[in-house]
């Protein structure tokens, strides 16, 4: 993984010291509390050793020890409270730091929304602002207080043990450094792994969101299964990165436990020798040291765990810092200036950045989800009733077809109608008249509320989704472009493996070859979320190239409403005309030229199909149609 030099440069000045500087008072308080905690820990051990000495060695009456027990309880309560207070302060620092990090991220990303939108996948950025910032939590809530505690309390215990018995103190002094030494070794190992983990997470989030946004496109091209495998692959890489870190963490814990056990064992052995063999130590002192030693090692061990958690959090903070640094530097550049993107975990490479709008099928997908909630599915679950191959292009029959989005919402009544194989159909009507809804019903993207759509004589609801989508291509006004190369985006058109030649041929047929020639990396240029932007016309041509690979027998097309340049329009029309030679084409048409060329025009008004016929027939029989044509003509001449 390469890192941008600028990012590293900023690292020196440090986001962390900046964030911690805001909490100097709180860290000072943690230090003072830790000092008190150390005193309480030693006090508790002294009182406990005294109680044991009095009861078991001096055989004192338990009643005489009430004051000692009360004091012991008091010290224990104080110790618990102090530990709790330290934890609370850590949580406060974490909450404030996370708020600050999110605010900084949003500020930086929002400072250059257009440039930011073009760089990196959206999922990666969402994951950065949510998950990565959450991962940073551990540094402030765990690592900082535990490290402060570990730098103060063991020192106090060590002094106490030295005062009590120098050899035991020396054992502690010589074994203790193994713990930080070991941690440093582990730290070096986990450092890259935790950064890698965030990289994998960002990649996984990016792929997941991209797939979700383009779900309808994937379904229509029968690519959902393949994408499922892609998501599986990136989720497995994330799992592997996490498991790697956990493996190191478990080994770490095991090694630390061993060091601690050995340390305590050696001290205990030495105390036993002093007590039993040399008889030059009092039981009270030996017991007190035995109580203090585990506390000493436990604190160092906690420091190990906190250190490991801190490493993961540091990886997260580092990622955030890099994003802030990159965007911070970009802020100073002039907008529109070309930018060599650095290759980051959540960034897709690209050498030039052009205007890009993030359009998605997600609206359609969520709409479908919402409206399909309590209705029958658009397709049969079984594969048995497949549509026979030989009947393609098929006759499409609407039978008393109606649909409503909800009880009080828009209702479409299309009635009954037969679209013969190979016909060119134009659906025409004002905006909001229900053209898209009708096309979605024909495509099988929406289930009819009543009536049915029949394909080659068989109800669409009885057909298998895969079988039907094998024959259909639906080119929306904003086809979804996945984050990937132009070639990969064209290859989405079919589920089989395609050669480069086939992709190039499909692109040529769709009029994309000139665009590919202009691109720096040709068909290998990264487009989609995080890549080079494509215009509406280019996206539609790319979708047509997918269709050329697929050669559908039913082509559904939503003609662009915005003005395309004449050249693009001609290319689109030619491509559609070529595809229509072996297909039934149903177009939501806005241009008079398209409308007039259709074999049959379906005229929609307020959700009803009020006319169907050729241009001439409708001109004579349907005044609203004649009126619309008149307006279009004036629009063209004026
Ligand atoms: P057109 O394509 O002719 O512009 P549409 O079929 O997109 O018309 O929409 C017809 C009507 O249905 C509009 O009033 C629109 O607001 C409504 N509509 C579209 N999608 C939904 C939806 N998912 N839920 C509720 N109403 C919708």
XYZ file of C-alpha atoms and ligand atoms in Angstrom:
665
model
C 0.000 0.000 0.000
C 1.358 3.317 -1.017
C 0.788 6.363 1.082
C 0.844 9.868 -0.148
C 3.911 11.774 0.975
C 1.777 14.709 1.907
C -0.229 12.485 4.220
C 2.931 11.386 5.963
C 4.134 14.909 6.219
C 1.041 15.855 8.105
C 1.337 12.837 10.317
C 4.403 14.377 11.946
C 2.490 17.422 13.175
C -0.067 14.892 14.339
C -3.788 14.695 14.566
C -3.496 12.756 17.812
C -1.443 15.295 19.785
C -3.869 17.936 18.546
C -6.850 15.960 19.774
C -5.194 15.087 23.081
C -4.134 18.701 23.658
C -7.794 19.585 24.023
C -8.024 17.164 26.937
C -4.997 18.143 28.999
C -7.061 18.776 32.131
C -8.754 15.431 31.845
C -5.478 13.548 31.356
C -4.038 15.356 34.382
C -7.077 14.235 36.363
C -6.524 10.634 35.201
C -2.908 10.917 36.422
C -3.985 12.166 39.858
C -6.685 9.512 40.119
C -4.157 6.856 39.071
C -1.843 8.000 41.842
C -4.703 7.637 44.339
C -5.601 4.282 42.758
C -2.019 3.082 43.279
C -2.131 4.139 46.925
C -5.500 2.391 47.359
C -4.161 -0.796 45.736
C -1.197 -0.915 48.092
C -3.407 0.049 51.056
C -5.826 -2.764 50.261
C -2.973 -5.302 50.110
C -1.506 -4.034 53.413
C -4.877 -4.314 55.189
C -5.584 -7.754 53.748
C -2.130 -9.040 54.740
C -2.632 -7.638 58.207
C -6.037 -9.299 58.578
C -4.624 -12.678 57.474
C -1.604 -12.287 59.768
C -3.817 -11.493 62.759
C -6.350 -14.256 62.178
C -4.136 -17.138 61.009
C -0.753 -16.384 62.561
C -1.586 -14.460 65.715
C -4.963 -16.303 66.141
C -6.656 -13.065 67.153
C -10.411 -12.992 67.799
C -12.322 -11.881 64.665
C -14.164 -9.266 66.778
C -10.887 -7.419 67.360
C -10.459 -7.009 63.627
C -13.683 -5.132 62.916
C -11.822 -1.845 62.429
C -9.375 -3.479 59.968
C -12.233 -5.069 57.967
C -14.186 -1.786 57.883
C -11.102 0.014 56.649
C -10.499 -2.730 54.063
C -14.056 -2.421 52.766
C -13.649 1.351 52.618
C -10.386 1.114 50.632
C -11.928 -1.428 48.258
C -14.885 0.879 47.654
C -12.555 3.833 47.034
C -10.474 1.730 44.634
C -13.560 0.690 42.658
C -14.770 4.285 42.513
C -11.388 5.566 41.333
C -11.157 2.892 38.601
C -14.693 3.745 37.538
C -13.898 7.470 37.470
C -10.855 6.846 35.271
C -12.993 4.796 32.885
C -15.635 7.547 32.741
C -13.073 10.229 31.943
C -11.674 7.997 29.190
C -15.154 7.596 27.723
C -15.720 11.362 27.845
C -12.450 12.006 26.019
C -13.397 9.330 23.452
C -16.857 10.810 22.877
C -15.458 14.317 22.360
C -12.603 13.115 20.176
C -14.951 11.099 17.952
C -17.277 14.061 17.627
C -14.324 16.197 16.644
C -13.051 13.609 14.146
C -16.451 13.257 12.475
C -16.869 17.028 12.373
C -13.430 17.441 10.788
C -14.131 14.676 8.261
C -17.475 16.164 7.292
C -15.996 19.657 7.083
C -13.161 18.493 4.871
C -15.294 16.307 2.648
C -17.948 18.997 2.375
C -15.394 21.708 1.603
C -14.925 20.238 -1.862
C -18.062 18.174 -2.402
C -17.601 17.720 -6.129
C -13.983 16.656 -5.967
C -14.670 14.479 -2.945
C -17.575 12.773 -4.691
C -15.314 11.827 -7.548
C -12.632 10.351 -5.372
C -13.039 7.006 -3.694
C -16.132 4.905 -3.405
C -19.008 6.336 -1.397
C -19.232 3.174 0.709
C -15.589 3.628 1.683
C -16.238 7.182 2.836
C -19.317 6.156 4.819
C -17.289 3.408 6.445
C -14.536 5.917 7.244
C -16.895 8.393 8.900
C -18.790 5.724 10.831
C -16.825 2.512 11.461
C -13.302 3.895 11.305
C -14.111 6.742 13.695
C -15.730 4.188 16.014
C -12.587 2.088 15.863
C -10.622 5.164 16.965
C -12.646 5.098 20.205
C -10.377 2.512 21.851
C -7.378 4.823 21.804
C -9.115 7.422 23.959
C -11.413 5.282 26.102
C -9.047 2.361 26.814
C -5.505 2.969 25.703
C -4.947 6.418 27.210
C -6.298 5.775 30.755
C -4.777 2.279 30.916
C -1.395 3.554 29.783
C -1.435 6.328 32.358
C -2.448 3.854 35.071
C 0.226 1.436 33.919
C 2.911 4.086 34.033
C 2.070 5.163 37.599
C 0.644 2.311 39.686
C 3.256 -0.406 38.912
C 5.941 2.109 39.787
C 4.328 2.686 43.206
C 4.027 -1.069 43.743
C 7.648 -1.570 42.718
C 8.801 1.026 45.246
C 6.674 -0.661 47.942
C 8.128 -4.106 47.126
C 11.683 -2.719 47.150
C 11.054 -1.224 50.571
C 9.666 -4.543 51.813
C 12.206 -6.895 50.257
C 14.917 -5.885 47.797
C 15.418 -9.287 46.038
C 11.691 -9.481 45.161
C 11.891 -5.922 43.886
C 14.814 -6.907 41.699
C 12.925 -9.876 40.245
C 10.059 -7.558 39.341
C 12.470 -5.037 37.901
C 14.144 -7.603 35.655
C 11.053 -9.480 34.463
C 8.834 -6.443 33.890
C 10.695 -5.106 30.813
C 9.884 -8.334 28.942
C 6.258 -7.265 28.803
C 6.750 -3.926 26.968
C 9.501 -5.525 24.874
C 7.181 -8.262 23.769
C 4.423 -5.747 23.139
C 6.695 -3.696 20.923
C 7.442 -6.778 18.826
C 3.754 -7.600 18.516
C 3.002 -3.950 17.811
C 5.288 -3.912 14.809
C 3.477 -6.980 13.501
C -0.054 -5.658 14.028
C 0.582 -2.142 12.815
C 0.332 -3.003 9.140
C -2.306 -5.608 9.733
C -4.707 -3.156 11.342
C -4.219 -0.663 8.527
C -4.828 -3.509 6.099
C -8.001 -4.367 7.979
C -9.440 -0.904 7.419
C -8.437 -1.066 3.809
C -10.347 -4.321 3.440
C -13.350 -2.904 5.278
C -13.434 0.190 3.075
C -13.159 -1.996 -0.029
C -15.897 -4.275 1.212
C -18.197 -1.330 2.009
C -17.515 0.170 -1.416
C -18.371 -3.046 -3.266
C -21.437 -3.589 -1.125
C -22.913 -0.124 -1.643
C -22.087 -0.162 -5.344
C -23.865 -3.497 -5.760
C -26.831 -2.287 -3.764
C -27.156 0.853 -5.876
C -26.933 -1.122 -9.087
C -29.067 -4.024 -7.891
C -31.752 -3.613 -10.552
C -29.123 -3.466 -13.286
C -27.436 -6.584 -11.908
C -30.751 -8.452 -11.775
C -31.741 -7.437 -15.285
C -28.440 -8.669 -16.655
C -28.527 -11.869 -14.609
C -25.344 -10.812 -12.843
C -26.667 -10.836 -9.302
C -25.108 -14.240 -8.540
C -21.712 -13.184 -9.823
C -21.856 -9.991 -7.750
C -22.900 -12.053 -4.770
C -19.665 -13.978 -5.183
C -17.735 -10.691 -5.478
C -19.249 -9.441 -2.199
C -18.489 -12.803 -0.641
C -14.886 -12.523 -1.784
C -14.380 -9.038 -0.370
C -16.143 -9.941 2.883
C -13.864 -12.981 3.188
C -10.778 -10.801 2.704
C -12.058 -8.552 5.478
C -12.631 -11.600 7.663
C -9.112 -12.857 6.923
C -7.578 -9.485 7.837
C -9.572 -9.458 11.097
C -8.639 -13.066 11.855
C -4.976 -12.265 11.263
C -5.154 -9.507 13.848
C -7.027 -11.771 16.271
C -4.434 -14.513 15.779
C -1.682 -12.070 16.710
C -3.798 -10.829 19.625
C -4.346 -14.328 21.003
C -0.680 -15.235 20.669
C 0.082 -11.941 22.360
C -2.231 -12.726 25.279
C -0.788 -16.230 25.633
C 2.785 -14.953 25.679
C 1.951 -12.215 28.189
C 0.182 -14.682 30.494
C 3.243 -16.924 30.371
C 5.589 -14.086 31.305
C 3.288 -13.039 34.155
C 2.983 -16.591 35.491
C 6.725 -17.067 35.341
C 7.320 -13.749 37.116
C 4.886 -14.550 39.936
C 6.309 -18.073 40.164
C 9.872 -16.851 40.576
C 8.890 -14.319 43.258
C 6.838 -16.970 45.103
C 9.752 -19.401 44.966
C 12.129 -16.809 46.307
C 9.691 -15.886 49.122
C 9.206 -19.547 49.994
C 12.975 -20.007 50.234
C 13.249 -16.968 52.524
C 10.313 -18.108 54.672
C 10.912 -21.844 54.938
C 14.620 -22.435 54.267
C 16.395 -19.286 55.460
C 13.653 -18.288 57.886
C 14.640 -14.636 57.670
C 11.289 -13.182 56.607
C 8.006 -12.575 58.382
C 4.841 -14.166 57.050
C 3.132 -10.759 56.928
C 5.798 -9.302 54.610
C 5.900 -12.358 52.345
C 2.108 -12.420 52.055
C 1.952 -8.704 51.338
C 4.530 -9.075 48.542
C 2.585 -12.048 47.151
C -0.555 -9.881 47.054
C 1.222 -6.977 45.363
C 3.122 -8.923 42.701
C 0.028 -10.130 40.729
C -1.329 -6.569 40.851
C 1.951 -5.363 39.382
C 1.926 -7.845 36.525
C -1.822 -7.493 35.933
C -1.416 -3.796 35.349
C 1.406 -4.388 32.899
C -0.676 -7.073 31.203
C -3.635 -4.689 30.947
C -1.240 -2.268 29.394
C -0.500 -4.997 26.805
C -4.178 -5.446 25.980
C -4.722 -1.695 25.878
C -1.644 -1.356 23.732
C -3.002 -3.869 21.234
C -6.404 -2.115 21.155
C -4.542 1.157 20.805
C -2.704 -0.175 17.761
C -5.974 -0.971 15.976
C -7.296 2.451 16.895
C -4.074 4.087 15.735
C -4.557 2.396 12.336
C -8.033 3.941 12.213
C -6.807 7.397 13.264
C -4.042 7.199 10.697
C -6.567 6.494 7.935
C -8.700 9.434 9.032
C -5.626 11.641 9.206
C -4.649 10.716 5.669
C -8.093 11.570 4.356
C -8.028 14.880 6.206
C -4.519 15.607 4.961
C -5.318 14.784 1.332
C -8.458 16.866 1.316
C -6.807 19.617 3.283
C -4.120 19.859 0.644
C -6.666 19.746 -2.123
C -8.499 22.664 -0.541
C -5.545 24.811 -1.433
C -5.538 23.672 -5.035
C -7.733 25.384 -7.540
C -10.964 23.601 -8.255
C -10.984 21.664 -11.495
C -7.248 21.332 -11.508
C -6.177 17.820 -12.427
C -5.263 15.744 -9.480
C -3.114 12.677 -9.310
C -5.056 10.524 -6.978
C -3.083 8.558 -4.506
C -3.832 4.908 -4.240
C -5.462 4.449 -0.905
C -7.383 1.674 0.633
C -10.705 3.184 -0.089
C -9.735 5.042 -3.226
C -9.982 3.799 -6.755
C -7.144 5.021 -8.909
C -7.791 7.363 -11.739
C -5.530 9.810 -13.448
C -7.987 12.373 -14.658
C -11.179 13.443 -13.035
C -14.072 14.753 -15.027
C -17.538 15.763 -13.986
C -19.525 12.949 -12.583
C -22.981 12.634 -11.202
C -23.737 9.763 -8.943
C -26.928 8.296 -10.296
C -28.279 5.033 -9.186
C -30.934 2.459 -9.556
C -31.373 2.546 -5.848
C -34.506 4.650 -6.126
C -36.004 2.136 -8.416
C -34.820 -0.665 -6.206
C -36.176 0.821 -3.001
C -39.377 1.853 -4.721
C -39.822 -1.661 -5.846
C -39.071 -2.964 -2.413
C -41.549 -0.581 -0.836
C -44.316 -1.245 -3.234
C -43.773 -4.958 -3.355
C -43.841 -5.295 0.407
C -47.236 -6.900 0.866
C -47.973 -7.836 -2.703
C -47.458 -11.035 -4.585
C -43.970 -11.294 -6.068
C -43.470 -10.285 -9.674
C -42.136 -13.752 -10.454
C -42.749 -17.367 -9.601
C -40.258 -18.791 -7.160
C -39.883 -22.026 -9.119
C -37.889 -22.417 -12.299
C -40.412 -24.813 -13.854
C -42.644 -22.451 -15.797
C -39.921 -20.954 -17.888
C -40.809 -18.992 -21.005
C -40.135 -21.172 -24.063
C -37.025 -20.121 -25.994
C -38.505 -20.541 -29.459
C -41.176 -17.904 -28.893
C -38.700 -14.982 -28.772
C -39.260 -12.184 -29.527
C -42.458 -13.020 -27.697
C -45.927 -11.580 -27.914
C -46.486 -9.361 -24.879
C -50.037 -9.195 -23.676
C -51.474 -6.914 -21.031
C -54.657 -8.290 -19.560
C -56.832 -5.958 -17.449
C -53.542 -4.718 -16.020
C -53.656 -2.337 -13.100
C -51.266 -1.261 -10.409
C -51.258 1.065 -7.418
C -48.318 2.156 -5.266
C -50.465 2.239 -2.117
C -54.121 2.614 -1.152
C -54.243 6.407 -1.722
C -51.335 6.614 -4.135
C -51.046 6.730 -7.882
C -53.070 4.088 -9.741
C -52.312 2.808 -13.197
C -55.016 1.217 -15.341
C -53.511 -0.049 -18.563
C -56.439 -2.329 -19.530
C -55.848 -5.012 -22.157
C -53.491 -4.882 -25.090
C -51.446 -7.139 -27.355
C -47.910 -6.191 -28.446
C -46.922 -8.404 -31.322
C -43.426 -9.921 -31.668
C -40.926 -7.495 -33.128
C -43.174 -4.425 -32.874
C -41.709 -0.999 -32.112
C -43.804 0.571 -29.393
C -43.641 4.141 -28.108
C -45.205 4.969 -24.741
C -46.164 8.627 -24.747
C -47.735 10.957 -22.203
C -47.139 13.845 -19.858
C -44.733 13.541 -16.995
C -46.363 11.638 -14.148
C -48.888 9.930 -16.426
C -47.522 6.487 -15.523
C -45.188 5.637 -18.438
C -42.334 4.399 -16.239
C -44.724 2.449 -14.030
C -46.115 0.704 -17.124
C -42.612 -0.114 -18.356
C -41.676 -1.482 -14.936
C -44.762 -3.702 -14.999
C -43.867 -5.006 -18.459
C -40.270 -5.547 -17.345
C -41.519 -7.565 -14.398
C -39.915 -5.158 -11.950
C -43.302 -4.478 -10.365
C -46.022 -7.057 -9.685
C -49.485 -6.091 -11.020
C -52.097 -5.245 -8.386
C -54.646 -6.964 -10.614
C -54.669 -8.445 -14.106
C -51.459 -9.707 -15.611
C -48.698 -9.315 -18.151
C -48.407 -12.371 -20.397
C -45.242 -13.225 -22.241
C -45.680 -15.688 -25.089
C -49.042 -16.610 -23.601
C -47.749 -17.248 -20.098
C -48.280 -14.951 -17.124
C -45.075 -13.174 -16.130
C -45.810 -13.947 -12.478
C -45.589 -17.633 -13.386
C -42.287 -17.295 -15.223
C -38.938 -17.631 -13.544
C -37.154 -14.332 -13.017
C -33.860 -15.592 -14.435
C -35.490 -16.913 -17.597
C -37.307 -13.674 -18.319
C -34.392 -11.386 -17.544
C -32.249 -13.459 -19.891
C -34.307 -12.022 -22.732
C -34.891 -8.452 -21.567
C -32.717 -5.373 -21.462
C -33.968 -2.227 -19.823
C -32.016 0.931 -20.531
C -33.064 3.596 -18.083
C -32.269 7.297 -18.466
C -29.488 6.923 -15.954
C -28.027 3.455 -16.341
C -26.014 2.415 -13.337
C -22.284 2.399 -13.882
C -20.348 0.244 -11.431
C -17.002 1.190 -9.979
C -14.677 -0.572 -12.400
C -13.244 -0.313 -15.891
C -15.284 0.494 -19.001
C -14.655 -3.061 -20.223
C -15.858 -4.568 -16.939
C -18.951 -2.400 -17.086
C -19.767 -3.608 -20.591
C -19.139 -7.226 -19.609
C -21.940 -6.870 -17.027
C -24.229 -7.328 -20.074
C -23.815 -11.057 -20.001
C -23.248 -13.755 -17.449
C -20.904 -15.740 -19.658
C -17.198 -14.984 -19.857
C -16.570 -12.662 -22.758
C -13.419 -11.970 -24.721
C -11.920 -8.539 -25.134
C -12.815 -8.661 -28.847
C -16.488 -9.201 -28.044
C -16.423 -6.265 -25.621
C -14.778 -4.008 -28.197
C -17.264 -5.090 -30.870
C -20.207 -4.381 -28.557
C -18.728 -0.987 -27.713
C -18.280 -0.183 -31.396
C -21.863 -1.170 -32.190
C -23.036 1.137 -29.386
C -20.893 4.015 -30.643
C -18.523 3.944 -27.687
C -15.290 3.357 -29.557
C -14.581 7.068 -30.107
C -14.981 7.739 -26.395
C -12.733 4.793 -25.510
C -10.073 6.145 -27.845
C -10.173 9.498 -26.039
C -9.771 7.955 -22.592
C -6.273 7.748 -21.209
C -6.496 4.049 -20.453
C -9.065 3.237 -23.154
C -11.382 0.425 -22.116
C -9.362 0.011 -18.924
C -10.255 3.465 -17.621
C -11.931 3.310 -14.219
C -15.454 4.737 -14.301
C -18.390 4.759 -11.872
C -18.284 5.703 -8.223
C -14.797 7.015 -7.539
C -13.716 6.830 -11.170
C -13.975 9.017 -14.243
C -17.403 10.515 -14.707
C -19.558 9.791 -17.751
C -22.223 11.996 -19.290
C -25.827 10.817 -19.561
C -25.383 9.991 -23.250
C -22.159 8.093 -22.575
C -23.829 6.076 -19.853
C -26.664 5.161 -22.175
C -24.197 4.116 -24.864
C -22.388 1.993 -22.328
C -25.736 0.414 -21.410
C -26.360 -0.185 -25.126
C -22.981 -1.898 -25.408
C -24.134 -4.208 -22.617
C -27.279 -4.842 -24.664
C -25.193 -5.675 -27.757
C -23.417 -8.352 -25.762
C -26.720 -9.681 -24.555
C -28.770 -9.303 -27.767
C -32.101 -9.202 -25.935
C -35.365 -10.096 -27.644
C -37.216 -7.460 -25.636
C -35.594 -4.048 -25.357
C -37.103 -1.528 -22.982
C -35.743 1.956 -23.398
C -36.336 5.187 -21.538
C -35.448 7.859 -24.050
C -33.436 10.736 -22.578
C -35.543 13.813 -21.832
C -32.581 16.144 -21.674
C -31.206 17.379 -24.940
C -28.469 15.186 -26.344
C -26.204 16.518 -29.028
C -27.260 15.464 -32.510
C -24.313 13.132 -32.947
C -25.035 11.212 -29.728
C -28.724 11.101 -30.524
C -28.027 9.646 -33.957
C -25.687 7.023 -32.500
C -28.281 6.020 -29.921
C -31.020 5.785 -32.533
C -28.862 3.733 -34.888
C -27.898 1.341 -32.115
C -31.510 0.925 -31.022
C -32.551 0.373 -34.648
C -29.947 -2.348 -35.028
C -30.946 -4.064 -31.817
C -34.607 -3.803 -32.797
C -34.088 -6.032 -35.831
C -34.449 -9.096 -33.646
C -36.336 -7.589 -30.751
C -39.543 -6.051 -29.610
C -38.660 -2.520 -28.558
C -40.785 -0.585 -26.102
C -39.609 3.006 -25.680
C -40.791 5.748 -23.373
C -40.550 8.303 -26.143
C -40.147 12.057 -25.856
C -38.972 12.970 -29.354
C -41.429 13.375 -32.150
C -39.041 11.564 -34.440
C -39.036 8.430 -32.248
C -42.777 8.642 -31.740
C -43.545 8.862 -35.454
C -41.293 5.932 -36.302
C -43.050 3.600 -33.864
C -45.351 0.888 -35.219
C -47.682 1.652 -32.402
C -48.048 4.455 -29.894
C -49.532 3.958 -26.426
C -50.842 7.251 -25.084
C -51.043 7.577 -21.307
C -52.976 10.163 -19.324
C -53.269 10.230 -15.539
C -52.507 6.551 -15.201
C -54.839 5.404 -17.943
C -53.978 4.111 -21.362
C -56.374 6.275 -23.363
C -55.201 5.567 -26.899
C -53.257 3.064 -28.938
C -52.470 3.175 -32.628
C -50.181 4.598 -35.269
C -49.194 8.257 -35.374
C -51.729 9.047 -38.086
C -54.522 7.130 -36.402
C -54.002 8.899 -33.087
C -53.730 12.306 -34.748
C -57.203 11.772 -36.172
C -58.876 10.098 -33.245
C -57.219 11.373 -30.071
C -57.303 15.162 -29.494
C -54.898 15.109 -26.483
C -52.360 13.355 -28.696
C -52.823 15.844 -31.542
C -52.409 18.617 -28.980
C -49.167 17.107 -27.648
C -47.776 16.748 -31.182
C -48.684 20.359 -31.883
C -46.836 21.528 -28.757
C -43.791 19.434 -29.695
C -43.789 20.897 -33.222
C -43.960 24.439 -31.886
C -41.239 23.587 -29.414
C -39.027 22.524 -32.268
C -39.749 25.454 -34.590
C -39.597 28.165 -31.928
P -43.957 9.044 -15.870
O -42.930 8.028 -16.194
O -45.052 9.116 -16.880
O -43.395 10.391 -15.599
P -44.272 7.522 -13.449
O -44.762 6.159 -13.854
O -42.862 7.651 -13.101
O -44.694 8.582 -14.531
O -45.090 7.985 -12.194
C -46.493 7.998 -12.186
C -46.965 8.465 -10.831
O -46.644 7.491 -9.859
C -46.371 9.785 -10.401
O -47.384 10.554 -9.827
C -45.376 9.391 -9.341
O -45.289 10.369 -8.366
C -45.997 8.117 -8.789
N -44.968 7.196 -8.328
C -43.891 6.777 -9.016
N -43.167 5.912 -8.272
C -43.800 5.808 -7.086
C -43.568 5.069 -5.884
N -42.541 4.270 -5.751
N -44.440 5.198 -4.868
C -45.500 6.017 -4.970
N -45.776 6.734 -6.076
C -44.954 6.639 -7.119
